[in-house]
Coordinates of C-alpha atoms in Angstrom, one line a residue:
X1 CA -8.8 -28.3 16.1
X2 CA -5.2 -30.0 15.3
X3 CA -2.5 -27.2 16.5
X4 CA -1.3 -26.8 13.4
X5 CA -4.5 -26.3 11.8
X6 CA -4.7 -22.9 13.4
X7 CA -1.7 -21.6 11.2
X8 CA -2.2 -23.7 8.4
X9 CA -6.2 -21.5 8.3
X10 CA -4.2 -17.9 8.4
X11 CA -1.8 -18.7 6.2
X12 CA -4.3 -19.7 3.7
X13 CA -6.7 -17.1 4.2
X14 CA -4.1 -14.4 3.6
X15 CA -2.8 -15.8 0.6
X16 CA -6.6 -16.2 -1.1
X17 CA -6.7 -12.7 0.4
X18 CA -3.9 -11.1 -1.6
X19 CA -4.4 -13.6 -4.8
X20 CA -8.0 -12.6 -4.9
X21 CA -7.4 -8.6 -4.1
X22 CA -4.0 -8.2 -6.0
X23 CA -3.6 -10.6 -8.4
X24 CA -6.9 -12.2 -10.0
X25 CA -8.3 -8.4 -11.1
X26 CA -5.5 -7.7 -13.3
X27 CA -5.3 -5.0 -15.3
X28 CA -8.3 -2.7 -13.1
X29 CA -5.6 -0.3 -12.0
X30 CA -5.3 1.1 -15.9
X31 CA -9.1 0.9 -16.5
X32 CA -9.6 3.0 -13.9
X33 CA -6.7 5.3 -14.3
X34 CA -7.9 5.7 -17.8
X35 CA -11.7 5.8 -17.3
X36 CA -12.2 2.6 -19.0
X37 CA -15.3 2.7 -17.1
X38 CA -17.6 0.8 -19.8
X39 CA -15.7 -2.5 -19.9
X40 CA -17.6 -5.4 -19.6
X41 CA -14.5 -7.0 -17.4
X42 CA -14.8 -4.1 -14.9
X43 CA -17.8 -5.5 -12.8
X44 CA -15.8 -8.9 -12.2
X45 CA -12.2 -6.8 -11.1
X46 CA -14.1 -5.2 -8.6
X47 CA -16.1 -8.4 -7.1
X48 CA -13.0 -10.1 -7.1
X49 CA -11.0 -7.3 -5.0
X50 CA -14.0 -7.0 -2.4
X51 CA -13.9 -10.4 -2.0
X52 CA -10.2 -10.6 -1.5
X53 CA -10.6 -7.8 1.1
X54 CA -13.8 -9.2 3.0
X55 CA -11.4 -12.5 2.9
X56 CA -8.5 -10.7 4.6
X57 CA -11.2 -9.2 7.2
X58 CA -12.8 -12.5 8.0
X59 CA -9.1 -14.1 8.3
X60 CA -7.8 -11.3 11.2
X61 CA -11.6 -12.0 12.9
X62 CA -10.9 -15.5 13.4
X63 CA -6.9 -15.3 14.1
X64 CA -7.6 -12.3 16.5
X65 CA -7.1 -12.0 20.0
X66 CA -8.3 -10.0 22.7
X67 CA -6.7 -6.0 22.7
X68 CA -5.8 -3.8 25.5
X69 CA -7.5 -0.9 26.2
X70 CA -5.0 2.3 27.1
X71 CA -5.9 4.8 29.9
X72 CA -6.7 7.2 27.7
X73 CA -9.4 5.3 25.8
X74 CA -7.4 4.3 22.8
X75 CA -7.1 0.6 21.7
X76 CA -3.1 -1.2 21.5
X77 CA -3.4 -2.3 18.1
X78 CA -1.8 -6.0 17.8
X79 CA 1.6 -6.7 17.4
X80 CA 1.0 -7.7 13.7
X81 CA -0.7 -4.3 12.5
X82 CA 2.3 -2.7 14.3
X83 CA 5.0 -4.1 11.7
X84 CA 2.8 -3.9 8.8
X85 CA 2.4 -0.5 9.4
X86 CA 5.8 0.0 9.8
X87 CA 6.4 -1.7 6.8
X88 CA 4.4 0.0 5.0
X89 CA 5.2 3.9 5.5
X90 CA 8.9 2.8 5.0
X91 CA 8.4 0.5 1.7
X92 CA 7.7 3.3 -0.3
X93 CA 10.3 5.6 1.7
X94 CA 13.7 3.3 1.1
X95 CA 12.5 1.6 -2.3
X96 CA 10.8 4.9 -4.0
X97 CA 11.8 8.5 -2.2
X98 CA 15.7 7.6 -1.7
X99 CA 16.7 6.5 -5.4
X100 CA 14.7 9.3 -6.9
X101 CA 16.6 11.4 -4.5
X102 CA 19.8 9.7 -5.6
X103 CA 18.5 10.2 -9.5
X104 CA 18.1 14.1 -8.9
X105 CA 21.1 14.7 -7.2
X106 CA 23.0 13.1 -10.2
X107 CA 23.9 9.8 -8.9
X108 CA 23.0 7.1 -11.9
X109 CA 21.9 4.9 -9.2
X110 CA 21.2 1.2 -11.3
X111 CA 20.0 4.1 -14.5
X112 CA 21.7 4.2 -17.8
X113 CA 21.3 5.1 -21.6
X114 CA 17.4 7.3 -22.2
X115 CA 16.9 7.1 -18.8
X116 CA 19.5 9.0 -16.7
X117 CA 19.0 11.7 -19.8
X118 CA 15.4 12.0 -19.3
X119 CA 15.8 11.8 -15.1
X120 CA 18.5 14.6 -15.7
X121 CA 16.3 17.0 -17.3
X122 CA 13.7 16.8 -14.8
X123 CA 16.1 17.4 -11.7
X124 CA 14.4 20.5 -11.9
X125 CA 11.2 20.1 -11.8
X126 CA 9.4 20.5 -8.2
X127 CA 6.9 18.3 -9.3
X128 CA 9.9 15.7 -9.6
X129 CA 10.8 16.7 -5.6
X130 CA 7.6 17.2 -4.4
X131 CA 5.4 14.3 -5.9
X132 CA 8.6 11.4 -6.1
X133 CA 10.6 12.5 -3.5
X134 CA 8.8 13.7 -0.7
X135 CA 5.4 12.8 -1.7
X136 CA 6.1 8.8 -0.2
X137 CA 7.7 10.8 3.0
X138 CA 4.6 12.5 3.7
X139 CA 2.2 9.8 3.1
X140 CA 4.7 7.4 5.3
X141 CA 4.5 9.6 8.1
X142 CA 0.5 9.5 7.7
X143 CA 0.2 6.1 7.6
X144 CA 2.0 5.9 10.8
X145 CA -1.0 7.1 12.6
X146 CA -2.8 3.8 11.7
X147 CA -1.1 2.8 15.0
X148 CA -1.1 6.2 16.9
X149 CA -3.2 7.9 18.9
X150 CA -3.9 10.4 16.8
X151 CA -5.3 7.9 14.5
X152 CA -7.9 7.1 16.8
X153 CA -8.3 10.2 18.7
X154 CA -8.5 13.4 17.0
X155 CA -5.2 15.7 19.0
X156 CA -7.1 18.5 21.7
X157 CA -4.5 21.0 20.1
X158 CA -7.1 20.9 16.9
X159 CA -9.7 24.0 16.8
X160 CA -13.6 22.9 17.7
X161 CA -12.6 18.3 16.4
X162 CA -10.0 18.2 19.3
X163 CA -11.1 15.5 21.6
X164 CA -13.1 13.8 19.4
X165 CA -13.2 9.6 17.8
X166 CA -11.5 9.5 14.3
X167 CA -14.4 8.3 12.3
X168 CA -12.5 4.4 11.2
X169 CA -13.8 5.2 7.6
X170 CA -12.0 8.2 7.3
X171 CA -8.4 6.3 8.0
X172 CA -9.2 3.3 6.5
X173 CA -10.7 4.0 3.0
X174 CA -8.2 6.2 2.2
X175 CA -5.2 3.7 2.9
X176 CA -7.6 0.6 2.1
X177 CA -7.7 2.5 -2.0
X178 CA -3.9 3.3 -2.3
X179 CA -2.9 0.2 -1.2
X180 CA -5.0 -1.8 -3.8
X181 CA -4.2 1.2 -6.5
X182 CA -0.6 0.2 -5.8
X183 CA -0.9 -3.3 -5.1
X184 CA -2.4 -4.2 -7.8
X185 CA 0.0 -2.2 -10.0
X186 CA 2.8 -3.6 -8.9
X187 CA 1.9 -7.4 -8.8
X188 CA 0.7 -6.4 -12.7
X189 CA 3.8 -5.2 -13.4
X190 CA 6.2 -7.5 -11.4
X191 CA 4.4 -10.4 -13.0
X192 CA 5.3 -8.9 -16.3
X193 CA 8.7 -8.4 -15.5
X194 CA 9.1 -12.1 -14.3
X195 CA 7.8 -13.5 -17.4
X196 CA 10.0 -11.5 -19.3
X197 CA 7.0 -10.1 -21.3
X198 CA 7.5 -6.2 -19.5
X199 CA 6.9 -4.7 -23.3
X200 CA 3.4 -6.0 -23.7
X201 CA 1.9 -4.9 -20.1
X202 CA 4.0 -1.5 -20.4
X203 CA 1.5 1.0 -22.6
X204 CA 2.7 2.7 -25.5
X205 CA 6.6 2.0 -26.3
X206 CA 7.2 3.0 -22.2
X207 CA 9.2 0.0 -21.5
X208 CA 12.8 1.4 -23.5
X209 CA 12.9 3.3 -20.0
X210 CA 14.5 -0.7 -19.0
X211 CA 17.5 -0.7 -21.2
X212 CA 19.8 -0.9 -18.8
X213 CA 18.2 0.6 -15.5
X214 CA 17.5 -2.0 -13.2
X215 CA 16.5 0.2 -10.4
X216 CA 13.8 1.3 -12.9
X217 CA 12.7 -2.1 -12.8
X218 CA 13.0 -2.8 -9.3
X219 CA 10.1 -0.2 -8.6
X220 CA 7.7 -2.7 -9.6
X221 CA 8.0 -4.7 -6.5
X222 CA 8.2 -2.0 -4.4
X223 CA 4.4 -1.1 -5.4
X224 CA 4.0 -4.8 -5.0
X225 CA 5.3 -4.8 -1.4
X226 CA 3.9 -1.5 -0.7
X227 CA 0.3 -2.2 -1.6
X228 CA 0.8 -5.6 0.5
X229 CA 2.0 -4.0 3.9
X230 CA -0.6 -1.4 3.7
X231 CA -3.4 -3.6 2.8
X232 CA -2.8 -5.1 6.1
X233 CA -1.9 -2.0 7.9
X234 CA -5.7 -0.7 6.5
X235 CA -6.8 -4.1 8.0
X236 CA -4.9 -3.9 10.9
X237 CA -6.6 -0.6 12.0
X238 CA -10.2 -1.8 11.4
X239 CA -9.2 -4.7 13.7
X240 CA -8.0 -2.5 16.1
X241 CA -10.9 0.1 15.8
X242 CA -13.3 -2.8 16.5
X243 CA -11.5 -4.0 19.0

């Protein structure tokens, strides 16, 4: 094989990956969020998504390389997995947690008109703290053990599990569904917002919360980026479980 085939292969394969996983099953975020479970479309969004993520899977089998074995049994996950990891707990972090923090402490961070009133009135609100602004905190610090070892080994300071293999299914379903939740929310939405047709995808009237608030808009490729970098931190640890 040419030497720049090799590239050329990966490059492709994770772009298929992500067009087939993100992009091709549309709207199957909002069926699902709104149990639109009976729609005949349904069936195809979810082929297509498996088949973008058994494409991402085959793509790291055939552009992987050998991994080092630590002392303690754990498995150096590959330099790649690393910084999509990373990427991925602090995506959400910078791009979601911070200007929601900036929003309820009062500062119209890229906000105007209906929406710095409606962000002022729920400065209050520990749902508002707790599920915008430390909710992407806590899950960046959990995705972080896609690359620790706690992610592979369960810590001996746990009661009666201490000791024991993380089961890879319990790690990587769990980020594997958010970051195709979000993914393909955010490549929806970001699509809509680069056609200039944000009004029609946004349900009911929700897209006045625009005038004028840029950083509003600006959320919808941070899902996009999130759901990318965690996608292949989910992939990332299956490689390295396997490995």
């Amino acid at each position: 094989m040419r030497p720049h085939a090799r590239p050329a292969l990966l490059t492709a394969g994770f772009a298929g990956a992500a067009a087939l996983a993100l992009v091709a099953p549309g709207n199957l975020v909002m069926r699902l969020a709104f149990g639109k479970l009976d729609d005949p479309a349904l069936g195809r969004q979810l082929l297509l998504t498996a088949l973008g993520v058994l494409l991402a899977l085959a793509t790291v089998r055939y552009g992987s390389r050998p991994l080092s074995r630590e002392p303690d049994g754990t498995v150096r996950p590959a330099r790649w997995a690393r910084a999509a990891t990373w990427a991925a707990a602090g995506v959400p972090v910078l791009g979601f947690s911070v200007p929601h923090l900036l929003w309820g402490l009062g500062v119209p961070f890229g906000v105007a008109g209906p929406s710095a009133a409606g962000l002022a009135a729920l400065r209050g609100s520990p749902v508002y703290w707790g599920l915008l602004v430390a909710g992407p905190v806590a899950g960046g610090l959990l995705t972080l053990g896609l690359i620790s070892r706690w992610g592979q080994i369960v810590p001996t300071w746990v009661p009666w599990l201490g000791g024991r293999r993380v089961p890879t299914g319990l790690a990587a379903v769990p980020a594997l569904a958010v970051g195709l939740l979000v993914g393909q929310y955010g490549a929806m939405m970001t699509s809509c917002l680069a056609f200039g047709i944000t009004r029609t995808c946004a349900p009911e009237g929700g897209a006045e919360v625009l005038d004028g608030s840029w950083a509003f808009a600006g959320t919808y490729p941070v899902f996009l980026a999130w759901g990318v970098c965690l996608l292949g931190a989910a992939i990332g640890y299956v490689h390295t479980r396997r490995g």
